[in-house]
């Protein structure tokens, strides 16, 4: 059904010492990681084969490309029924926001919300609940008509403060203008059984469309679950093609052999650079405006999954590469100076889209070296030029190319990085699926706000003796 040529390509050559010199990876480095790689592969293999284990170890994301047809149809039907609204406010934070935003930006046109002609009858989609900034929520309250607005509230736990605040205010706003039937404007995505949001849906006693965040799927791995699919379907994105792309990548990453598994290769090369060459910063730099928020999604995936104090044995290791979101060519005029001449501590990942959805020709009248050239040719030269400039300075970089930006190729790209991150976690020896470090601010915030059981400024860290 989908042409083979649609596959993503990963070019690792500029991570290798034979091309970039002393900061590159050599064969013997790889050999030293053979056992760790094999053990990591076993963990992924076992999770693929054993459903119970997969859920218990929070690796059910591996199965999301193969969700039942009825689940997907139901998402599409509910999404379609909500297209009657002119506006949708999607409420969520972290994994309940970043993936939705990435799909929206990646697979619908830039300026989608601004121009009706770009929406083909689909609603405008606004994102809120990712901050506690009254100014942005107030802008929505004052400029949207509640009668023409639907709300998708997404929270796995149901109790996360930022989206909860936004949902409480938007609910009140809807109820005031729409009366008792305000619930007809709401879709909830949350844990199947528990949490404040699930309780609210039950308590309402109304047929509020509700989708589960599947058991064993953590927030940052949830984009291919109902969490990310519901708003994508509202914007008429082909979610079946998205999942088909992810499934294709799932199949491409089953093999332990590095030659046949681009995601393992990506993980291993970057782990070697991190642990043996001190390359501890991961710059994600797509060369496509539509993928700018893909970089933000990846930042959460890498930072929350691998930035860990303890390894699986409970030893303090304080590990994990630091991700930096970037976008080309825009950032060539800001961060590139540092990428090229700053510390030797960064690896840059470029994402290229070989054939943009549309191209424009620079007028002949411009009468200089740009005349008659396609914009994509100039963009390509800019990306290739950046790659070469980094190479000339011995700076590690690699390129992932998508033949086109479609639901199918984006599905591949998402799954590629999920597998790569899972493997990188195994190579580092950490629990990829928890995020204990996020709790500290919550405890302090709850104490300050007077939540029962919490005290302000509770000390929750551990300062090592001087
Ligand atoms: O990856 C994670 O689990 C987190 O980043 C969550 O997505 C984020 O904290 C939001 O949580 P929730 O969906 O429970 O509101």
Coordinates of C-alpha atoms in Angstrom, one line a residue, residues 164-404:
X164 CA -6.4 21.2 35.8
X165 CA -6.4 24.9 36.3
X166 CA -7.1 25.6 32.6
X167 CA -9.9 23.0 32.5
X168 CA -11.6 24.3 35.6
X169 CA -11.7 27.8 34.1
X170 CA -12.7 26.7 30.7
X171 CA -15.5 24.5 32.1
X172 CA -16.9 27.4 34.1
X173 CA -16.6 29.6 30.9
X174 CA -18.5 27.0 28.9
X175 CA -21.2 26.4 31.5
X176 CA -21.9 30.1 31.9
X177 CA -22.7 30.6 28.2
X178 CA -23.9 27.1 27.2
X179 CA -25.9 26.1 30.3
X180 CA -26.4 22.6 31.5
X181 CA -25.5 21.1 28.1
X182 CA -21.9 22.4 28.4
X183 CA -20.6 18.9 28.7
X184 CA -21.5 18.3 25.0
X185 CA -18.5 20.4 24.2
X186 CA -16.0 18.2 26.0
X187 CA -13.9 15.1 25.2
X188 CA -11.7 13.6 27.9
X189 CA -8.6 11.5 27.4
X190 CA -7.4 10.0 30.7
X191 CA -6.5 6.8 32.6
X192 CA -9.1 4.0 32.0
X193 CA -10.0 3.6 35.6
X194 CA -8.6 6.2 38.0
X195 CA -7.8 9.9 38.6
X196 CA -9.7 13.1 39.1
X197 CA -10.6 13.5 35.5
X198 CA -12.0 10.0 35.2
X199 CA -14.0 10.6 38.4
X200 CA -15.3 13.8 37.0
X201 CA -16.5 12.1 33.8
X202 CA -18.2 9.4 35.9
X203 CA -19.7 11.9 38.3
X204 CA -21.2 13.9 35.4
X205 CA -23.3 10.8 34.4
X206 CA -23.4 12.0 30.8
X207 CA -22.2 10.3 27.6
X208 CA -19.0 12.5 27.5
X209 CA -16.8 10.9 24.8
X210 CA -13.8 9.6 26.7
X211 CA -10.7 7.8 25.5
X212 CA -8.2 5.9 27.6
X213 CA -4.5 6.4 27.8
X214 CA -3.7 2.7 27.5
X215 CA -2.2 0.9 30.5
X216 CA 1.6 0.7 30.2
X217 CA 1.9 3.9 28.1
X218 CA 3.7 6.9 29.7
X219 CA 3.0 10.5 28.7
X220 CA 6.1 11.0 26.5
X221 CA 5.5 7.8 24.6
X222 CA 1.7 8.4 24.1
X223 CA 1.6 10.4 20.9
X224 CA 0.4 7.4 18.8
X225 CA -2.3 6.5 21.4
X226 CA -5.7 8.3 21.6
X227 CA -3.8 11.2 23.4
X228 CA -2.2 12.4 20.1
X229 CA -4.6 10.9 17.7
X230 CA -7.8 12.7 18.8
X231 CA -6.7 16.2 17.9
X232 CA -4.9 15.0 14.8
X233 CA -8.1 13.4 13.6
X234 CA -10.0 16.6 14.3
X235 CA -7.6 18.3 11.9
X236 CA -8.4 15.5 9.4
X237 CA -4.9 14.1 9.5
X238 CA -4.7 10.5 8.2
X239 CA -4.0 8.7 11.5
X240 CA -4.2 5.3 9.9
X241 CA -1.3 6.2 7.6
X242 CA 0.6 7.7 10.6
X243 CA 0.3 4.3 12.5
X244 CA 1.2 2.4 9.3
X245 CA 4.4 4.4 9.1
X246 CA 5.1 3.7 12.8
X247 CA 4.5 0.0 12.1
X248 CA 6.9 0.0 9.2
X249 CA 9.6 1.4 11.5
X250 CA 8.7 -1.1 14.2
X251 CA 9.5 -3.8 11.7
X252 CA 12.7 -2.1 10.6
X253 CA 14.0 -2.0 14.2
X254 CA 13.5 -5.6 15.2
X255 CA 17.0 -6.7 14.3
X256 CA 20.0 -6.7 16.6
X257 CA 22.3 -6.3 13.6
X258 CA 23.3 -2.6 13.5
X259 CA 23.3 -2.6 9.7
X260 CA 19.6 -3.4 9.7
X261 CA 18.5 -1.3 12.6
X262 CA 19.0 2.4 12.1
X263 CA 17.5 3.3 15.5
X264 CA 19.9 1.0 17.4
X265 CA 22.8 2.5 15.4
X266 CA 21.7 6.0 16.3
X267 CA 21.4 5.1 20.0
X268 CA 24.8 3.4 20.1
X269 CA 26.8 6.0 18.2
X270 CA 25.4 8.8 20.4
X271 CA 26.0 6.8 23.6
X272 CA 29.7 6.2 22.6
X273 CA 30.1 9.9 21.8
X274 CA 28.5 10.8 25.1
X275 CA 30.4 8.4 27.3
X276 CA 33.8 8.3 25.6
X277 CA 34.1 11.7 23.9
X278 CA 32.2 14.0 26.3
X279 CA 29.6 14.9 23.6
X280 CA 26.8 15.5 26.1
X281 CA 24.5 17.9 24.2
X282 CA 22.0 16.7 21.6
X283 CA 21.0 19.4 19.2
X284 CA 17.8 18.4 17.2
X285 CA 17.8 20.5 14.1
X286 CA 15.1 19.9 11.5
X287 CA 15.3 21.9 8.3
X288 CA 11.6 22.4 7.9
X289 CA 9.3 24.9 9.7
X290 CA 6.7 22.2 10.1
X291 CA 9.1 20.1 12.1
X292 CA 10.1 22.8 14.6
X293 CA 7.8 21.4 17.3
X294 CA 9.0 17.8 16.5
X295 CA 12.3 19.0 18.1
X296 CA 10.3 20.1 21.2
X297 CA 8.7 16.7 21.4
X298 CA 12.1 15.0 21.1
X299 CA 13.5 17.2 23.9
X300 CA 10.9 15.8 26.3
X301 CA 11.4 12.2 25.1
X302 CA 15.2 12.4 25.7
X303 CA 15.3 14.6 28.8
X304 CA 12.6 12.9 30.8
X305 CA 13.5 9.4 29.7
X306 CA 17.3 9.5 30.2
X307 CA 18.2 12.4 32.5
X308 CA 18.4 10.3 35.6
X309 CA 20.2 10.4 39.0
X310 CA 20.1 6.6 39.6
X311 CA 20.8 3.6 37.4
X312 CA 18.6 0.5 37.6
X313 CA 20.7 -0.8 40.5
X314 CA 20.1 2.3 42.5
X315 CA 23.6 3.8 42.2
X316 CA 23.9 7.5 41.7
X317 CA 25.1 8.2 38.2
X318 CA 23.6 11.5 37.2
X319 CA 23.4 10.7 33.5
X320 CA 21.7 11.7 30.3
X321 CA 22.5 13.9 27.3
X322 CA 21.0 17.4 27.3
X323 CA 18.7 17.9 24.4
X324 CA 18.5 21.3 22.7
X325 CA 15.7 22.1 20.2
X326 CA 16.7 24.0 17.1
X327 CA 15.5 24.7 13.6
X328 CA 17.3 25.4 10.4
X329 CA 18.1 27.6 8.7
X330 CA 16.7 30.1 11.3
X331 CA 19.2 29.0 14.0
X332 CA 22.2 29.2 11.7
X333 CA 21.8 32.9 12.6
X334 CA 21.8 32.3 16.4
X335 CA 23.2 29.0 17.8
X336 CA 25.3 27.9 14.9
X337 CA 28.3 30.1 15.9
X338 CA 28.4 28.1 19.1
X339 CA 27.9 24.8 17.4
X340 CA 30.9 25.4 15.1
X341 CA 33.3 27.2 17.5
X342 CA 32.0 26.6 21.0
X343 CA 32.9 23.6 23.2
X344 CA 33.3 20.2 21.6
X345 CA 30.3 18.9 23.4
X346 CA 27.5 18.7 20.8
X347 CA 26.2 16.3 18.3
X348 CA 23.7 17.8 15.8
X349 CA 20.9 15.7 14.3
X350 CA 19.6 17.2 11.1
X351 CA 16.2 16.2 9.7
X352 CA 15.7 16.9 6.0
X353 CA 12.5 16.7 3.9
X354 CA 13.7 15.8 0.5
X355 CA 10.6 16.9 -1.4
X356 CA 8.6 19.7 0.2
X357 CA 4.8 19.6 -0.4
X358 CA 5.1 22.7 -2.6
X359 CA 8.0 24.6 -4.1
X360 CA 8.5 28.2 -5.3
X361 CA 10.8 29.6 -7.9
X362 CA 12.9 32.7 -7.2
X363 CA 12.1 35.2 -10.0
X364 CA 14.4 35.5 -12.9
X365 CA 14.3 39.3 -12.4
X366 CA 16.3 39.0 -9.1
X367 CA 19.1 38.7 -11.6
X368 CA 21.7 37.2 -9.3
X369 CA 23.0 33.8 -8.2
X370 CA 19.5 33.0 -6.8
X371 CA 17.6 33.7 -10.0
X372 CA 15.4 30.9 -11.3
X373 CA 16.3 28.6 -8.5
X374 CA 13.7 26.6 -6.5
X375 CA 13.5 27.6 -2.8
X376 CA 14.0 24.0 -1.9
X377 CA 17.3 24.0 -3.7
X378 CA 18.5 27.0 -1.7
X379 CA 17.2 25.3 1.5
X380 CA 19.0 22.1 0.6
X381 CA 22.3 24.0 -0.1
X382 CA 21.9 25.7 3.3
X383 CA 21.5 22.3 5.1
X384 CA 24.3 20.6 3.2
X385 CA 26.5 23.7 3.7
X386 CA 25.9 23.5 7.5
X387 CA 26.7 19.8 7.5
X388 CA 29.9 20.4 5.6
X389 CA 30.9 23.3 7.9
X390 CA 30.5 21.1 10.9
X391 CA 32.4 18.3 9.3
X392 CA 35.3 20.6 8.5
X393 CA 35.6 21.4 12.2
X394 CA 35.4 17.8 13.2
X395 CA 32.0 18.3 14.8
X396 CA 29.7 15.2 15.1
X397 CA 26.5 15.4 13.1
X398 CA 24.1 13.1 11.4
X399 CA 21.2 13.4 9.0
X400 CA 17.8 11.8 8.9
X401 CA 16.1 12.2 5.5
X402 CA 12.4 11.9 4.9
X403 CA 11.5 11.6 1.2
X404 CA 8.4 13.7 1.9

